[in-house]
Short mmCIF file of C-alpha atoms in Angstrom, two decimals:
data_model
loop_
_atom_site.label_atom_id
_atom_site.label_comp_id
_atom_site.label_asym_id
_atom_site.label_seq_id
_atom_site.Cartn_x
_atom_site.Cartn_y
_atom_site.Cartn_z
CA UNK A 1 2.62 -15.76 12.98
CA UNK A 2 0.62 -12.72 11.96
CA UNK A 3 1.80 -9.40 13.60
CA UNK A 4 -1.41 -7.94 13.92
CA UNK A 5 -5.09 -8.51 16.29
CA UNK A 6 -8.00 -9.36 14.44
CA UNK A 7 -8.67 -8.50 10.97
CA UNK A 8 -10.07 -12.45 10.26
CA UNK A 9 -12.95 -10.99 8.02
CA UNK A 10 -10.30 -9.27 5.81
CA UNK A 11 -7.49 -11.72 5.85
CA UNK A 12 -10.71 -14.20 4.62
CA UNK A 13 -12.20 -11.94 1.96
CA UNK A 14 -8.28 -11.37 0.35
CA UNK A 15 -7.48 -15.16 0.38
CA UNK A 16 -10.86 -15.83 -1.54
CA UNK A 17 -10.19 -13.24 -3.98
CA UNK A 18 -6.81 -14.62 -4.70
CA UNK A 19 -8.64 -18.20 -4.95
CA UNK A 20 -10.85 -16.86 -7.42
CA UNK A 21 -13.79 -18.22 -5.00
CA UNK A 22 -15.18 -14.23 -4.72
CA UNK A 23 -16.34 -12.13 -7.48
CA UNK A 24 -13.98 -8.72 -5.93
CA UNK A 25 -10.98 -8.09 -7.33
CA UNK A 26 -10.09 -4.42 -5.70
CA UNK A 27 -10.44 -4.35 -2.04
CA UNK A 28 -9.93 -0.52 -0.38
CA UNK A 29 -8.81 -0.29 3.53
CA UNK A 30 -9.82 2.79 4.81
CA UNK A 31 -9.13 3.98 8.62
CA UNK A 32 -7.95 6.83 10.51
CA UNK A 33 -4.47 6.54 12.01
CA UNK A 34 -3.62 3.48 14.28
CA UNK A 35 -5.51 1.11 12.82
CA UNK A 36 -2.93 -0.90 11.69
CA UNK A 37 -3.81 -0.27 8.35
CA UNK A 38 0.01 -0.35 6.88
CA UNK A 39 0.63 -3.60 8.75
CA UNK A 40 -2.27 -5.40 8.05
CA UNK A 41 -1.32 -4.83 4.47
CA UNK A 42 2.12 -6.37 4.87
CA UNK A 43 0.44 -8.99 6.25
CA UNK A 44 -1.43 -9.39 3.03
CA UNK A 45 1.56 -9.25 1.02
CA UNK A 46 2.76 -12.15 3.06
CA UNK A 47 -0.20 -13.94 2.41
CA UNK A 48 -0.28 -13.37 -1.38
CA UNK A 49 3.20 -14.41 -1.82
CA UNK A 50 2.35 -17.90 0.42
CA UNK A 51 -0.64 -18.34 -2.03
CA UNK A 52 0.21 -17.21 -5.54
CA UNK A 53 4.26 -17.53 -5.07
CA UNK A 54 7.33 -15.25 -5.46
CA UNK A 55 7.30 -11.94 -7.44
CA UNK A 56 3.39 -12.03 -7.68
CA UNK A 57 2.94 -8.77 -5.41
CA UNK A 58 4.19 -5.60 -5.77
CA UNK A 59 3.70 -2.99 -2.51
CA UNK A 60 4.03 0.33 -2.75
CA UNK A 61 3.41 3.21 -0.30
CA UNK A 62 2.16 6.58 -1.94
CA UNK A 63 3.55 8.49 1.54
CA UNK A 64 5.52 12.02 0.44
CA UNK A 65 4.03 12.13 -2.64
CA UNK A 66 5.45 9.27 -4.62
CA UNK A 67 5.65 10.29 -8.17
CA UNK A 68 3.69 8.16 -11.11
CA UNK A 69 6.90 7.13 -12.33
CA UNK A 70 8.30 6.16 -9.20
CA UNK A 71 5.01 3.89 -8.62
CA UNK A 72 5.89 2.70 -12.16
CA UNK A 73 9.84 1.56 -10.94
CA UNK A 74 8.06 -0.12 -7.45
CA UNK A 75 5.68 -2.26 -9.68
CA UNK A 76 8.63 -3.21 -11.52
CA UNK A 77 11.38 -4.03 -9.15
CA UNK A 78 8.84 -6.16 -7.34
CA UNK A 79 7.20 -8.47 -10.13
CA UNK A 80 10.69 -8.53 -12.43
CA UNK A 81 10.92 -7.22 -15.93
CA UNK A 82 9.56 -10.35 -17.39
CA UNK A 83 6.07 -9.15 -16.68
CA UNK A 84 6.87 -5.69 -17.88
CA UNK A 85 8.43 -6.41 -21.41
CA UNK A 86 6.48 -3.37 -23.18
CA UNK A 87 7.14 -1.05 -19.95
CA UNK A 88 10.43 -1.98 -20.07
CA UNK A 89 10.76 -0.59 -24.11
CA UNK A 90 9.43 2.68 -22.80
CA UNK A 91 12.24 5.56 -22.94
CA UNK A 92 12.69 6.66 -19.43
CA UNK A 93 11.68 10.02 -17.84
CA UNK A 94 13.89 12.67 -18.31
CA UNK A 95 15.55 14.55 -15.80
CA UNK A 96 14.02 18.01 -15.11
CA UNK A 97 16.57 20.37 -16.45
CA UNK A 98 17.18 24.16 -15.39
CA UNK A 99 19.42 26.86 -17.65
CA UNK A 100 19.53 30.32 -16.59
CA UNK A 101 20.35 32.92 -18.77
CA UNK A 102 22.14 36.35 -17.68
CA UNK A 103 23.70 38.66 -19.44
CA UNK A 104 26.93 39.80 -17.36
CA UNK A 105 28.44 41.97 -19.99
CA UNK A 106 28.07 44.91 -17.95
CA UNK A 107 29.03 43.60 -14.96
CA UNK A 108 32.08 44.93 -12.59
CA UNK A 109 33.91 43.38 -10.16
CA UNK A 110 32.39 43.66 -6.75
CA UNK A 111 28.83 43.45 -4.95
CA UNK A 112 26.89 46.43 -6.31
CA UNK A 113 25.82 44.32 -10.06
CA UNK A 114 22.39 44.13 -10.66
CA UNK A 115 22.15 41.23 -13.35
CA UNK A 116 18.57 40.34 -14.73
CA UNK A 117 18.51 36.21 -15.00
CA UNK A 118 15.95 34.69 -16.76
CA UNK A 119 15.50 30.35 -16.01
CA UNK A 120 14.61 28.47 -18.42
CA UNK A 121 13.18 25.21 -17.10
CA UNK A 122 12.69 22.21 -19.81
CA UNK A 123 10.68 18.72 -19.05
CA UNK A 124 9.94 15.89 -20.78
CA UNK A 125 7.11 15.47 -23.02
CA UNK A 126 3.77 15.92 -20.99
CA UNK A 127 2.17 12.79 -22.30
CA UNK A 128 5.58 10.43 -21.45
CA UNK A 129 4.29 9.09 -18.24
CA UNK A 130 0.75 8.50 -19.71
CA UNK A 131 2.74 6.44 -22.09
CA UNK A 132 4.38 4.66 -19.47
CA UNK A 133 1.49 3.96 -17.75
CA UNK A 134 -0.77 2.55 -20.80
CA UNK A 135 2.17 0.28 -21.50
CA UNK A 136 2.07 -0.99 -17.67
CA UNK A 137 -1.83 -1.76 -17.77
CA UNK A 138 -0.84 -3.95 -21.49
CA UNK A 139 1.84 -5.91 -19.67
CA UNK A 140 -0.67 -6.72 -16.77
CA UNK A 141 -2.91 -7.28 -18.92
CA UNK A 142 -1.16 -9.79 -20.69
CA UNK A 143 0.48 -11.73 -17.67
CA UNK A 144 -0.27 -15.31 -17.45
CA UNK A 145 0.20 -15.31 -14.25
CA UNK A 146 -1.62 -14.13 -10.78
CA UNK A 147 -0.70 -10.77 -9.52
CA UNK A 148 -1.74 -8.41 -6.74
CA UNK A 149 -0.88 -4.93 -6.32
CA UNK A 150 -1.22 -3.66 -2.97
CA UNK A 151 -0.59 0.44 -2.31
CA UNK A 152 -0.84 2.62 0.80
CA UNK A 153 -1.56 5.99 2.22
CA UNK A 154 -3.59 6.81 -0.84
CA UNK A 155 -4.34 10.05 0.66
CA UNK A 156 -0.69 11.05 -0.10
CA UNK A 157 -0.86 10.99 -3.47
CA UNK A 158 -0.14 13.01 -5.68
CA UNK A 159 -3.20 14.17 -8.18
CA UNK A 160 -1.86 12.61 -11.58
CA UNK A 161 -1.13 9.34 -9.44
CA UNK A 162 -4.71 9.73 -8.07
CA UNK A 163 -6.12 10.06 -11.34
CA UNK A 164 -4.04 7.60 -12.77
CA UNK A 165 -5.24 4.56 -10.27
CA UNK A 166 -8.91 5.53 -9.92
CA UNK A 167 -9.19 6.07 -13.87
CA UNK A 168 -6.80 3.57 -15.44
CA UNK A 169 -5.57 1.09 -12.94
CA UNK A 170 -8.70 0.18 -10.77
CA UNK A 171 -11.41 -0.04 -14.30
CA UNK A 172 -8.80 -2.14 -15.73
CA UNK A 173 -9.76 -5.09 -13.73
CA UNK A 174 -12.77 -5.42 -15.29
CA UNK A 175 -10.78 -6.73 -18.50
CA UNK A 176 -8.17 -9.01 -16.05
CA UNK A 177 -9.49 -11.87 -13.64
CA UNK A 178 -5.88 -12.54 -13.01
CA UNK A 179 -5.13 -9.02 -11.32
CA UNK A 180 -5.97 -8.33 -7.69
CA UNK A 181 -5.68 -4.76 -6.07
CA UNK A 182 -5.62 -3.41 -2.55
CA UNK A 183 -5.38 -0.06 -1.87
CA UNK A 184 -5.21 1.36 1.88
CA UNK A 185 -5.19 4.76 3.35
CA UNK A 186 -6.88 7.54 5.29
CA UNK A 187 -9.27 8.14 2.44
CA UNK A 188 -9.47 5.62 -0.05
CA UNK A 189 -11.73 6.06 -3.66
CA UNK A 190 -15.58 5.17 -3.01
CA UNK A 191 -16.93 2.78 -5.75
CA UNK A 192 -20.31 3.81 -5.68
CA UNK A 193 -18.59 6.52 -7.51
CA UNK A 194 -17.35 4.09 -9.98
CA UNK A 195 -19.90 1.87 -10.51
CA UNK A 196 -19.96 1.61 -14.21
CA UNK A 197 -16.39 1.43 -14.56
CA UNK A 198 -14.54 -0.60 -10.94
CA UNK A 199 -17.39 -0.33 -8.27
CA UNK A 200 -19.06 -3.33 -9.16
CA UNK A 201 -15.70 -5.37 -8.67
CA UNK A 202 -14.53 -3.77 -5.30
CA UNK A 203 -15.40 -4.44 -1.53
CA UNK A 204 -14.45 -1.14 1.02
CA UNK A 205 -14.02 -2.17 4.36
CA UNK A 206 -14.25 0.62 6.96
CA UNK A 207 -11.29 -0.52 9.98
CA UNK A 208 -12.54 -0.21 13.07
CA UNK A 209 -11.02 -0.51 16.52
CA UNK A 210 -9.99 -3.90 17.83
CA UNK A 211 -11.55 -3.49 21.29
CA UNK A 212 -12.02 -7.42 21.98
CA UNK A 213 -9.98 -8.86 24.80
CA UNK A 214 -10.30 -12.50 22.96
CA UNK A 215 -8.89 -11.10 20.24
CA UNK A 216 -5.81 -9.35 21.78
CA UNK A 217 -5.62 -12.27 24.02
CA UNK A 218 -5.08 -14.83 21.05
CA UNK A 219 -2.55 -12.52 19.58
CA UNK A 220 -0.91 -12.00 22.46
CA UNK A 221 -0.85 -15.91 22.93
CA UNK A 222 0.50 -16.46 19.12
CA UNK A 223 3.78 -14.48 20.50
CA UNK A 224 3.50 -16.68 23.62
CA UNK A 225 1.42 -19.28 24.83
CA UNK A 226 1.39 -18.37 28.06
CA UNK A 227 0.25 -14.87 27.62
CA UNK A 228 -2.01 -13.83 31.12
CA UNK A 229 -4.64 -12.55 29.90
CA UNK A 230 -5.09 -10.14 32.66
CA UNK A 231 -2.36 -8.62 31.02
CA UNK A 232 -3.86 -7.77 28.35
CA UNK A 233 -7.37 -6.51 30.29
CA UNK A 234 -5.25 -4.34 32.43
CA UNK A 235 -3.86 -2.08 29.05
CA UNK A 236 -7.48 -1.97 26.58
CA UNK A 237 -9.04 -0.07 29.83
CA UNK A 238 -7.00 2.53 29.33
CA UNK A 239 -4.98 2.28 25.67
CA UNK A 240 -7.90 1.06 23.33
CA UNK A 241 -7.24 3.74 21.08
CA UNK A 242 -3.74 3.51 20.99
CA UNK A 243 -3.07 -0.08 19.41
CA UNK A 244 0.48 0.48 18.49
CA UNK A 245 0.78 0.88 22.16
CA UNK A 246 -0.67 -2.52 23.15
CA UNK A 247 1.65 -3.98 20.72
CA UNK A 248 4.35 -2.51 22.09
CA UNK A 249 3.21 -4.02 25.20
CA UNK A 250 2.68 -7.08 24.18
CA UNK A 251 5.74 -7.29 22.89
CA UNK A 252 7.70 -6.23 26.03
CA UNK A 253 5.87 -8.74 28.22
CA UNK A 254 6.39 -11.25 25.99
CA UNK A 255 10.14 -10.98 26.68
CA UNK A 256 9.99 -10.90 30.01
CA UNK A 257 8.26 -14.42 30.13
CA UNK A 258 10.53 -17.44 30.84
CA UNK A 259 12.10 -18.48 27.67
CA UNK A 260 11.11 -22.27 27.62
CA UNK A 261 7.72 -21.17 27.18
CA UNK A 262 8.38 -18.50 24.56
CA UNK A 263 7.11 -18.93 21.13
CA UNK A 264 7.88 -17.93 18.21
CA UNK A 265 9.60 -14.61 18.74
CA UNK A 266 8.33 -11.14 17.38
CA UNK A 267 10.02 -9.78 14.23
#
């Protein structure tokens, strides 16, 4: 059971890419908040995973700022290091490391010191994540298998993973009919930007409101048959906007029905 109204025309447009029966292989979400963007993309995980299998999708969420190595650890933890054998080689990021230096020869004991300090911050080579991240894009590359990478709130990144996607991840599946991405968020890349390098591979769907009573209604009736629908005409007058809400709604009727009727129950 899907946890989420609607959405047919992209739940259809992700299964044919995976099928290999459409040409896109990047498809971009984009929609304000509560539009079930962040759910209708685990719904897609679900979906990959049903078609291509275990450890085929990786999901990530860019939310706080997620750092390019941290997106780096998700992909991996989720597919398995036997996609990731030349990632894997990589030497790992090292930890940012502070030293101050003060000189306290002159110092005396009590509160009156004035002590000039002087940090001294060291990081790890600059170019050690771009590393990282060409050695990711070989190992997909070279997977035999299906994948799909699905990442939200792309608005929250930060710019070197921005730059990182839109230049290096996205134009690399030109070069990989076996790779599938979805990214999601408030803003999302536009291709028509990109044309000569993603574009021509990627379908942006704009999420709108789901303001149909049919389609609440069969929703409503996959968490129990027996739904009323007049239910669910009573809350879109006045909660439209707020489908999180409805939901929630939905959800609390739905357990107030008689149990020998109930279907299958809400997660």
């Amino acid at each position: 059971m899907r946890r989420i109204a609607d959405r047919k025309d992209e739940f259809t447009l992700f299964e044919r890419m995976l099928r290999g029966a459409a040409p896109n292989r990047v498809l971009l979400l984009e929609g304000p908040s509560e539009r079930g963007k962040s759910i209708l993309l685990a719904e897609l995980a679900l979906l990959a995973e049903e078609i291509l299998g275990q450890r085929c999708c990786a999901r990530t969420d860019l939310k706080g700022g997620l750092a390019l190595d941290e997106l780096f650890s998700g992909f991996l933890a989720d597919l398995g290091p036997e996609v990731f054998a030349n990632y894997t080689k990589q030497p790992a990021p090292a930890p940012l490391q502070v030293n101050v230096e003060a000189n306290l020869s002159g110092a005396e004991f009590g509160d009156g010191n004035k002590v000039a300090v002087q940090p001294i911050i060291h990081t790890g080579a600059p170019d050690s994540a771009h590393h990282r991240g060409k050695a990711i894009l070989q190992d997909l590359r070279t997977c035999t298998k299906p994948l799909v990478l699905i990442i939200d709130t792309f608005e929250a990144a930060t710019d070197e993973a921005s730059r990182w996607i839109v230049q290096q991840l996205l134009p690399s599946v030109r070069h990989n009919v076996r790779l599938s991405i979805v990214l999601g968020g408030q803003r999302v890349p536009d291709p028509r930007d990109s044309q000569l390098t993603w574009g021509g591979f990627a379908d942006r769907r704009i999420l709108k409101l789901v303001t149909s009573v049919d389609d609440w209604h069969e929703f409503a009736c996959s968490c129990h048959p027996a739904f009323p629908r007049q239910h669910i005409e009573s809350v879109l007058r006045g909660l439209v906007h707020r489908p999180s809400i409805i939901q929630e709604f939905i959800e609390n009727i739905v357990r107030q029905l008689p149990p020998r009727n109930a279907g299958e129950a809400l997660s």
